[in-house]
Coordinates of C-alpha atoms and ligand atoms in Angstrom, one line a residue:
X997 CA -31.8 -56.8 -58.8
X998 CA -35.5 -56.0 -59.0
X999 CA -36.2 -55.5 -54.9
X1000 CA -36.5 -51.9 -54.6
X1001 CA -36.0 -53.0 -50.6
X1002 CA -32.8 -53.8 -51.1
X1003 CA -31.7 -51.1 -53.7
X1004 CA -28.6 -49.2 -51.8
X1005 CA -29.4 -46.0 -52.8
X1006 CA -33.2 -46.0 -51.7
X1007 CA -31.9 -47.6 -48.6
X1008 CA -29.3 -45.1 -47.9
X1009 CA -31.9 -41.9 -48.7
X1010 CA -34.2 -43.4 -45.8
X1011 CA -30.8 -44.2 -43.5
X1012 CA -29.6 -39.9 -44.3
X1013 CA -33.4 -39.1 -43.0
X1014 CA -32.7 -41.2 -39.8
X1015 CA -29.2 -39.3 -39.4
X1016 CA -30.2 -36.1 -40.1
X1017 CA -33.4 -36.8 -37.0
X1018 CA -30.5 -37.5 -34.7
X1019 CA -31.6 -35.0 -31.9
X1020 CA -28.1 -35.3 -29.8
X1021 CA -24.3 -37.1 -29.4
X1022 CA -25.7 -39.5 -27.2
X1023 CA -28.7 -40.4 -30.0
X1024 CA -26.2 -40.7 -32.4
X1025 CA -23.7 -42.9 -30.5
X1026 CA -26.8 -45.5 -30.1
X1027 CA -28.0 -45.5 -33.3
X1028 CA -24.8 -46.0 -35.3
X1029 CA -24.2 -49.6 -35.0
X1030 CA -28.0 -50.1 -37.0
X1031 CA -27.4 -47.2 -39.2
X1032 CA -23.8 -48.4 -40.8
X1033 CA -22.3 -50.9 -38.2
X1034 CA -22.5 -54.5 -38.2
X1035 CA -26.7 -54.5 -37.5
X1036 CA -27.2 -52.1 -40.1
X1037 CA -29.5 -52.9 -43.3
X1038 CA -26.3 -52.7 -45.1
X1039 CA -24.5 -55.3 -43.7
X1040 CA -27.6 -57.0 -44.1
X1041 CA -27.9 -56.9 -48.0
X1042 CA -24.1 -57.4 -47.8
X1043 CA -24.7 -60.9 -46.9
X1044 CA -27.0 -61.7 -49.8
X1045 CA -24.4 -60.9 -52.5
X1046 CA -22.6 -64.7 -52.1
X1047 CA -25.7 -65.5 -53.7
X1048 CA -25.7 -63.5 -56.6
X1049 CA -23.4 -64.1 -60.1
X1050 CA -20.9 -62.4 -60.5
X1051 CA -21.9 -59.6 -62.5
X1052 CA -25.0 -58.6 -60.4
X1053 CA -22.2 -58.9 -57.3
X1054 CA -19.9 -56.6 -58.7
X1055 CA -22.4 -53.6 -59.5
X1056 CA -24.7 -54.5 -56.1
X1057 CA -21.5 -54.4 -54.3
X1058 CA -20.0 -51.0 -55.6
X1059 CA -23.5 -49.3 -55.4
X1060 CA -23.8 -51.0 -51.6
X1061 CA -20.5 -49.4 -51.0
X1062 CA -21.2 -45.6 -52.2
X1063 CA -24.4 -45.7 -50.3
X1064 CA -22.7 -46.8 -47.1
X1065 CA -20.0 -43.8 -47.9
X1066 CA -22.5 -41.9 -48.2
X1067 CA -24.7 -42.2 -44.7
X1068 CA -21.2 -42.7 -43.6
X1069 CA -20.5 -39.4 -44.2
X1070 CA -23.7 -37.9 -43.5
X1071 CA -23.0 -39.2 -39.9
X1072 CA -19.7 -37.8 -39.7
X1073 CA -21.1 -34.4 -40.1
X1074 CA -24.2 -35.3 -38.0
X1075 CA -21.9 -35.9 -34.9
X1076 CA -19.8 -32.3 -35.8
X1077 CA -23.0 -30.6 -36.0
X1078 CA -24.4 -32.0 -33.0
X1079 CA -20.8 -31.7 -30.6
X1080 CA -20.9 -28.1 -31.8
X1081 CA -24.3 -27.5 -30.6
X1082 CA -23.9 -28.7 -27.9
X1083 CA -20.6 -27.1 -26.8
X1084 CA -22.7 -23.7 -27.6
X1085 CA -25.6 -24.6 -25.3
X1086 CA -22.9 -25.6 -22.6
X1087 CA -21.2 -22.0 -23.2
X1088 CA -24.5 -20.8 -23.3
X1089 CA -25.3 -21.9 -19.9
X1090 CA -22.3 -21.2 -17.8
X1091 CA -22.5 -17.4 -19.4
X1092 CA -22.2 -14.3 -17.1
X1093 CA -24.9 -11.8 -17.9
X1094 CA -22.2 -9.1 -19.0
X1095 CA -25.3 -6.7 -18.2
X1096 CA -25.6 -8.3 -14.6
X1097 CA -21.7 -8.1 -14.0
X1098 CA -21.5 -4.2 -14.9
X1099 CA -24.2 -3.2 -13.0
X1100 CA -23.0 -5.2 -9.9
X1101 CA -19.2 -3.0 -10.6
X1102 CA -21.2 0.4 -11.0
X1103 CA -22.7 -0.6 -7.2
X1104 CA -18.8 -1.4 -5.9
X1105 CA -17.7 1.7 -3.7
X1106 CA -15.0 2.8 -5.9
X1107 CA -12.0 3.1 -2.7
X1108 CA -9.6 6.1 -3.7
X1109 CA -6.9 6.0 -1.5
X1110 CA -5.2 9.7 0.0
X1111 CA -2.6 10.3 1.9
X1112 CA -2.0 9.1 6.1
X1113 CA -3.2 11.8 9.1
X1114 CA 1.0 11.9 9.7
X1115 CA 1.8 12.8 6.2
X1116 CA -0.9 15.4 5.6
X1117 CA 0.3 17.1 9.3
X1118 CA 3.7 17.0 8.7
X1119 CA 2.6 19.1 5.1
X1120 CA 0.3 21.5 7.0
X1121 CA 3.2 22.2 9.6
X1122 CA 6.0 22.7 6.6
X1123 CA 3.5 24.9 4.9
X1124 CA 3.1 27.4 8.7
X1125 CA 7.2 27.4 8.8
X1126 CA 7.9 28.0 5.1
X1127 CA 5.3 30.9 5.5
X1128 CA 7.2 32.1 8.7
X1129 CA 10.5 32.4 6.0
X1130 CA 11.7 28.7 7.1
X1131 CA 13.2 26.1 4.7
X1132 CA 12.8 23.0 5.0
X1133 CA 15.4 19.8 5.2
X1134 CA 16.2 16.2 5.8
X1135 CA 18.2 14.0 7.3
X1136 CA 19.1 10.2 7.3
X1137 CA 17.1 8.3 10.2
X1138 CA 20.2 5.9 10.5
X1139 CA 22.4 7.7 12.1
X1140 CA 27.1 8.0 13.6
X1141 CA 26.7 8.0 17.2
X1142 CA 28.6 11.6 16.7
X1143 CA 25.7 13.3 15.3
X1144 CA 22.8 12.0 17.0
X1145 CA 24.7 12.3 20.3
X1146 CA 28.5 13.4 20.6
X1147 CA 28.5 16.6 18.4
X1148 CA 24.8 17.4 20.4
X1149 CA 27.1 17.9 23.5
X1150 CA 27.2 14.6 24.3
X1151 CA 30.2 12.7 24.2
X1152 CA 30.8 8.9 25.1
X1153 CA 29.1 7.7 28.4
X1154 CA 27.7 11.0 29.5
X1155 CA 24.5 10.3 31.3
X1156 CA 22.1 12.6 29.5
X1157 CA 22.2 9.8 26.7
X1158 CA 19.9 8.0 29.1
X1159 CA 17.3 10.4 28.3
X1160 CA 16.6 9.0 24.8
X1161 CA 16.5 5.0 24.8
X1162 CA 18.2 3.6 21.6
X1163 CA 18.1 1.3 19.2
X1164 CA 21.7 0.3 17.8
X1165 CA 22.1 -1.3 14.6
X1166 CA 24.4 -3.7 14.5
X1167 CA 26.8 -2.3 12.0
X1168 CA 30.7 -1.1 12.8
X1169 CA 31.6 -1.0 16.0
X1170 CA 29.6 -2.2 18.8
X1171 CA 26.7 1.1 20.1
X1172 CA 28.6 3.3 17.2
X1173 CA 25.2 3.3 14.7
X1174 CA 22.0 4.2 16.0
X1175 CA 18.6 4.6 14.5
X1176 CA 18.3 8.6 15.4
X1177 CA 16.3 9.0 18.9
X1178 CA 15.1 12.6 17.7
X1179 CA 15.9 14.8 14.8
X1180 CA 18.3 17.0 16.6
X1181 CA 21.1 15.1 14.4
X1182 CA 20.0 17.0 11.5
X1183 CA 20.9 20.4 12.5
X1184 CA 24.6 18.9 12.9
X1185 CA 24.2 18.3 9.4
X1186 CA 23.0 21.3 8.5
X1187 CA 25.3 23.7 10.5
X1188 CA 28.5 21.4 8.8
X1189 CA 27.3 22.3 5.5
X1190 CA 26.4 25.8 6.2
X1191 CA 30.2 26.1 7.3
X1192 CA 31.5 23.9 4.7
X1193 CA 29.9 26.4 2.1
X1194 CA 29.4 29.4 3.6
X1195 CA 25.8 29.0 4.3
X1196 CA 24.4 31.1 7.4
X1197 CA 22.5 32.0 8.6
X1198 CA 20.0 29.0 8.5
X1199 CA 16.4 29.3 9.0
X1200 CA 15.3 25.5 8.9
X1201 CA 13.0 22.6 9.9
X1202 CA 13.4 19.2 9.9
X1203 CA 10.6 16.9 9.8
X1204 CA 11.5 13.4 9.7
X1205 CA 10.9 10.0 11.7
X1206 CA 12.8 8.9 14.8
X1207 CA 12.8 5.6 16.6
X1208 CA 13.0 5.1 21.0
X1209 CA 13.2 1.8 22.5
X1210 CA 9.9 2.8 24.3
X1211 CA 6.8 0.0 25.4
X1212 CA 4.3 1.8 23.2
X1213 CA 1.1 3.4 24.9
X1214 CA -1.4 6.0 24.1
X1215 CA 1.7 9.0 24.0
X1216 CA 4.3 7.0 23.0
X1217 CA 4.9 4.7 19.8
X1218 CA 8.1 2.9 18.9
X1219 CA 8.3 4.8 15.5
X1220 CA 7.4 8.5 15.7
X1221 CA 8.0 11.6 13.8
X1222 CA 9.7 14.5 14.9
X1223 CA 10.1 18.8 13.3
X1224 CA 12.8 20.4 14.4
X1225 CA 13.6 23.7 14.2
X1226 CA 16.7 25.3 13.8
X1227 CA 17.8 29.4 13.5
X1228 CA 21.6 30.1 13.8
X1229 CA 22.7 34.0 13.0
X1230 CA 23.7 37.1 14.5
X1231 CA 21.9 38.8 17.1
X1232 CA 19.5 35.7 18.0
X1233 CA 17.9 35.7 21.0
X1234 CA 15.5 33.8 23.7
X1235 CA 13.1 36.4 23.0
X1236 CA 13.3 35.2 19.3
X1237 CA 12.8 31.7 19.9
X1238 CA 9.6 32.1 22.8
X1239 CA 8.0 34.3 19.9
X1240 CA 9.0 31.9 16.6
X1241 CA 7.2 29.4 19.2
X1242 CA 4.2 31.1 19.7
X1243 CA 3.4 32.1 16.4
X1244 CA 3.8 28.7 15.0
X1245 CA 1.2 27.8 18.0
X1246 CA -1.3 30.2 17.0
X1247 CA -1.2 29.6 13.5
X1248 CA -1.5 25.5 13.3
X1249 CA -3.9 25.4 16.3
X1250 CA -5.7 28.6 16.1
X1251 CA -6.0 31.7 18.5
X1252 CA -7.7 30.2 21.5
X1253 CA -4.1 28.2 22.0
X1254 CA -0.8 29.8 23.3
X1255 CA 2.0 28.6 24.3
X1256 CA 4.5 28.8 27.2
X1257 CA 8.4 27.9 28.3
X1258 CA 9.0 26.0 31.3
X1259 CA 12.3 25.5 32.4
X1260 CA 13.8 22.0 31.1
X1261 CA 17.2 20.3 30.0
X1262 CA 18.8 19.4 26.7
X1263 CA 22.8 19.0 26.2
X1264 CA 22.9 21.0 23.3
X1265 CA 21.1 24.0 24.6
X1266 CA 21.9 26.4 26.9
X1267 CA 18.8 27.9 28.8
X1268 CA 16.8 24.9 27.4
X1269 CA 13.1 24.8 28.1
X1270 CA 10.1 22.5 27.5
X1271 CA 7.2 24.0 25.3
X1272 CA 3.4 23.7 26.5
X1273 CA 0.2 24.4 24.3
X1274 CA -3.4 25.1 25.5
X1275 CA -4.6 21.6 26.6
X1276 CA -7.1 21.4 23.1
X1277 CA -9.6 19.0 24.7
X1278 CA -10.5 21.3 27.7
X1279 CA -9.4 24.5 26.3
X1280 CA -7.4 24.9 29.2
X1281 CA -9.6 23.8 32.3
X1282 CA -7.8 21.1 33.1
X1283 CA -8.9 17.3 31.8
X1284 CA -7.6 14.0 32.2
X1285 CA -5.2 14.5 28.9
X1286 CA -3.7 17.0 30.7
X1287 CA -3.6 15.8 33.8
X1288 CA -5.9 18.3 34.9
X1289 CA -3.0 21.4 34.5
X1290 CA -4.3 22.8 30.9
X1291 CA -1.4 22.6 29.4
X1292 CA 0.0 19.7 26.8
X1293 CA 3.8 19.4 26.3
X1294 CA 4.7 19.3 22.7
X1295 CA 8.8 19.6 22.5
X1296 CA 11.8 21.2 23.6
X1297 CA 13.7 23.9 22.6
X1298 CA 16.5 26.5 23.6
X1299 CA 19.7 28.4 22.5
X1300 CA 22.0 26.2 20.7
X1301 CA 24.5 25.5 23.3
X1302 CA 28.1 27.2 22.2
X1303 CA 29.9 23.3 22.2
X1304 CA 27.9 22.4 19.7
X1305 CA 28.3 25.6 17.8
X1306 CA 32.1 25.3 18.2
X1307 CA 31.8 21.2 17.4
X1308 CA 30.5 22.3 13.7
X1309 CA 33.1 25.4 13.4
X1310 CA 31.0 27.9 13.8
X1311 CA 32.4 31.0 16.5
X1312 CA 29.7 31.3 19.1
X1313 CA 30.8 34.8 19.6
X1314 CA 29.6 35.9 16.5
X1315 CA 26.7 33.7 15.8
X1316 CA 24.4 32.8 17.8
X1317 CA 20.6 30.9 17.7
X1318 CA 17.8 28.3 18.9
X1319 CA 16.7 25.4 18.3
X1320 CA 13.1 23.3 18.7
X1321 CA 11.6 20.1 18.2
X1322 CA 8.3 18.6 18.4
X1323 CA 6.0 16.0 18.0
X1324 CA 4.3 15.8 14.7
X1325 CA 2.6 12.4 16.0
X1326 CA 1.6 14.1 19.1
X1327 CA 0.7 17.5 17.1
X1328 CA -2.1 15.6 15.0
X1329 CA -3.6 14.2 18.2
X1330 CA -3.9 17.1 19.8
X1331 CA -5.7 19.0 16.7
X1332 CA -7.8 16.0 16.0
X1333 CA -8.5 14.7 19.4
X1334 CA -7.0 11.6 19.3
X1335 CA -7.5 9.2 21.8
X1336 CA -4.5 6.8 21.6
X1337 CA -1.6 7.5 19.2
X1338 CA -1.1 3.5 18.5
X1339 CA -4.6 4.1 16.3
X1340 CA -2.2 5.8 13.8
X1341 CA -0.4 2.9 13.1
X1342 CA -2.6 0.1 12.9
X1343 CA -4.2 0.9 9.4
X1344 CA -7.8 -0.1 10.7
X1345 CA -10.1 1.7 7.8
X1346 CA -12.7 3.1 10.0
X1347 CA -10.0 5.2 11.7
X1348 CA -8.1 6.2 8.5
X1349 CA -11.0 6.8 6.4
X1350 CA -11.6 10.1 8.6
X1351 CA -8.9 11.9 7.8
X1352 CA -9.2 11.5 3.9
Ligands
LIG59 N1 15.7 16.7 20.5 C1 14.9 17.0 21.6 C2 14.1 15.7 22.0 O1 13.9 14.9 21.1 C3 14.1 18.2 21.5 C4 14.8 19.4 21.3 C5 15.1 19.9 20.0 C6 15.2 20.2 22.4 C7 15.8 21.1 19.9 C8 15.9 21.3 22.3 C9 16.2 21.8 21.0 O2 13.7 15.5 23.1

């Protein structure tokens, strides 16, 4: 077999060169047919061995095999080669700049969240009682119609229950569960367990949120948060209670505001009176807030009312005290000026961002 054309092993050294100059997949794909398949050199010379004896066919034909094995298999690794290139420059181009991504993060306002306007006033007014020797307590805000209403001197039907407009929740017997209108309830629960354990006198307040079937406005929303104050011991006066009042005013507002006790109504006190403050947009002119008087009205407040002293076991002839209760909602508008108390609810950033 003298041809050095047709010698398998030359052939297959110039067929690895034409692999290994495969640029890409798609190179490849077309050129495999004339590098091994059926138009390839090989199949080519494969033809020409009928013609040869039988000894020249055997040793062509196993040398024509090994050098097909052989581009064969430097295809093979060609076409790895190649897919994993190309896989890299693929992941290459759809690459983040990790340097690009960091920078962009380092430029993000980082948002650090703080507690709500409510939260933070309810703190601040805690912190002016608990300084004034006050503890302070909760109660549950789903509340027996006996403790938001009947034990407050209120019992079934009486009219002053038209003062606070309820929600019932449907739960025992029909009107018999309320969501509590105010946190006057509380002190029920307080004065039961200062009897229960021989606990007076009390100096308490209880903040807490309350609920009122009202149509919200700019004084009024649905769900609004209430401190009430509560002093039961011997010797208690009115004169007590006006002063507790106005040194609680000066002390959260500041010494331009005092305070002052109108006349008013509650059940469970007995004199009751309404508490004003120093209108704080005006200073006390008189403004549209205030309806052009000066003065803002905050809460109520009186002498606990001996019924309800009796209705928790306690003898009204020994003890006696006075009760409050405010607005926190309202006491955060009037410091900070606030428009319309519905912006307190509705979580719009610009609004909440400036009380961080
Ligand atoms: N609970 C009354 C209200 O919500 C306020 C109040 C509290 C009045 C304590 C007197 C004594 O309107």
């Amino acid at each position: 077999m003298p041809d050095d054309r047709l010698d398998p092993a030359t052939l297959a050294d110039d067929l690895v060169n034409r692999v290994h100059a495969l640029a890409s997949l798609d190179a490849l794909r077309e050129a495999e047919a004339s590098l091994v398949g059926r138009r390839s050199p090989f199949a080519e010379l494969q033809r020409t061995l009928g013609a040869l004896d039988e000894e020249e066919r055997r040793t062509l034909g196993a040398s024509l095999q090994e050098a097909r094995r052989r581009v064969e298999g430097e295809l093979e690794a060609r076409r790895g080669l190649l897919a994993a290139e190309e896989r890299r420059r693929a992941l290459e181009a759809d690459r983040l700049d990790l340097g690009d991504v960091v920078d962009a993060a380092v430029r993000l306002p980082v948002a650090v969240g703080h507690g709500g306007l409510i939260a933070a006033t309810q703190r601040e007014l805690e912190d002016v009682f608990v300084a004034m020797g006050f503890t302070v307590e909760e109660g549950p805000e789903v509340e027996s119609d006996w403790y938001n209403f009947e034990a407050l001197n209120m019992p079934p039907a009486h009219p002053a229950r038209g003062l606070w407009d309820t929600f019932y929740v449907d739960l025992g017997d029909p009107e018999t569960v309320v969501l509590r209108t105010h946190t006057s309830p509380t002190q029920i629960h307080l004065m039961e367990r200062a009897t229960a354990t021989d606990g007076l006198p009390i100096h308490s307040v209880m903040p807490g949120r309350c609920y009122r079937r009202d149509t919200p406005d700019a004084r009024h929303l649905v769900a609004f948060h209430q401190i009430e104050g509560l002093v039961v011991a011997e010797g208690i006066t009115f004169a007590d209670l006006a002063g507790t009042i106005e040194s609680f005013t000066t002390a959260y507002f500041g010494p331009s505001i005092t305070s002052r006790l109108r006349p008013g109504f509650f059940p469970f006190t007995e004199p009751s009176a309404e508490f004003e403050v120093t209108c704080t947009v005006c200073g006390g002119g008189g403004c549209r807030t205030c309806s052009m008087t000066g003065w803002v009205e905050l809460g109520g407040c009186g002498m606990v009312d001996p019924a309800v002293l009796t209705a928790v076991g306690i003898d009204p002839e020994r003890y006696h005290g006075f009760a409050f209760g405010f607005g926190i909602d309202r006491c955060a508008m009037m410091r900070y000026e606030i428009a319309d108390l519905r912006a307190l609810t509705e979580n719009d950033v610009r609004f909440v961002e400036q009380f961080s």
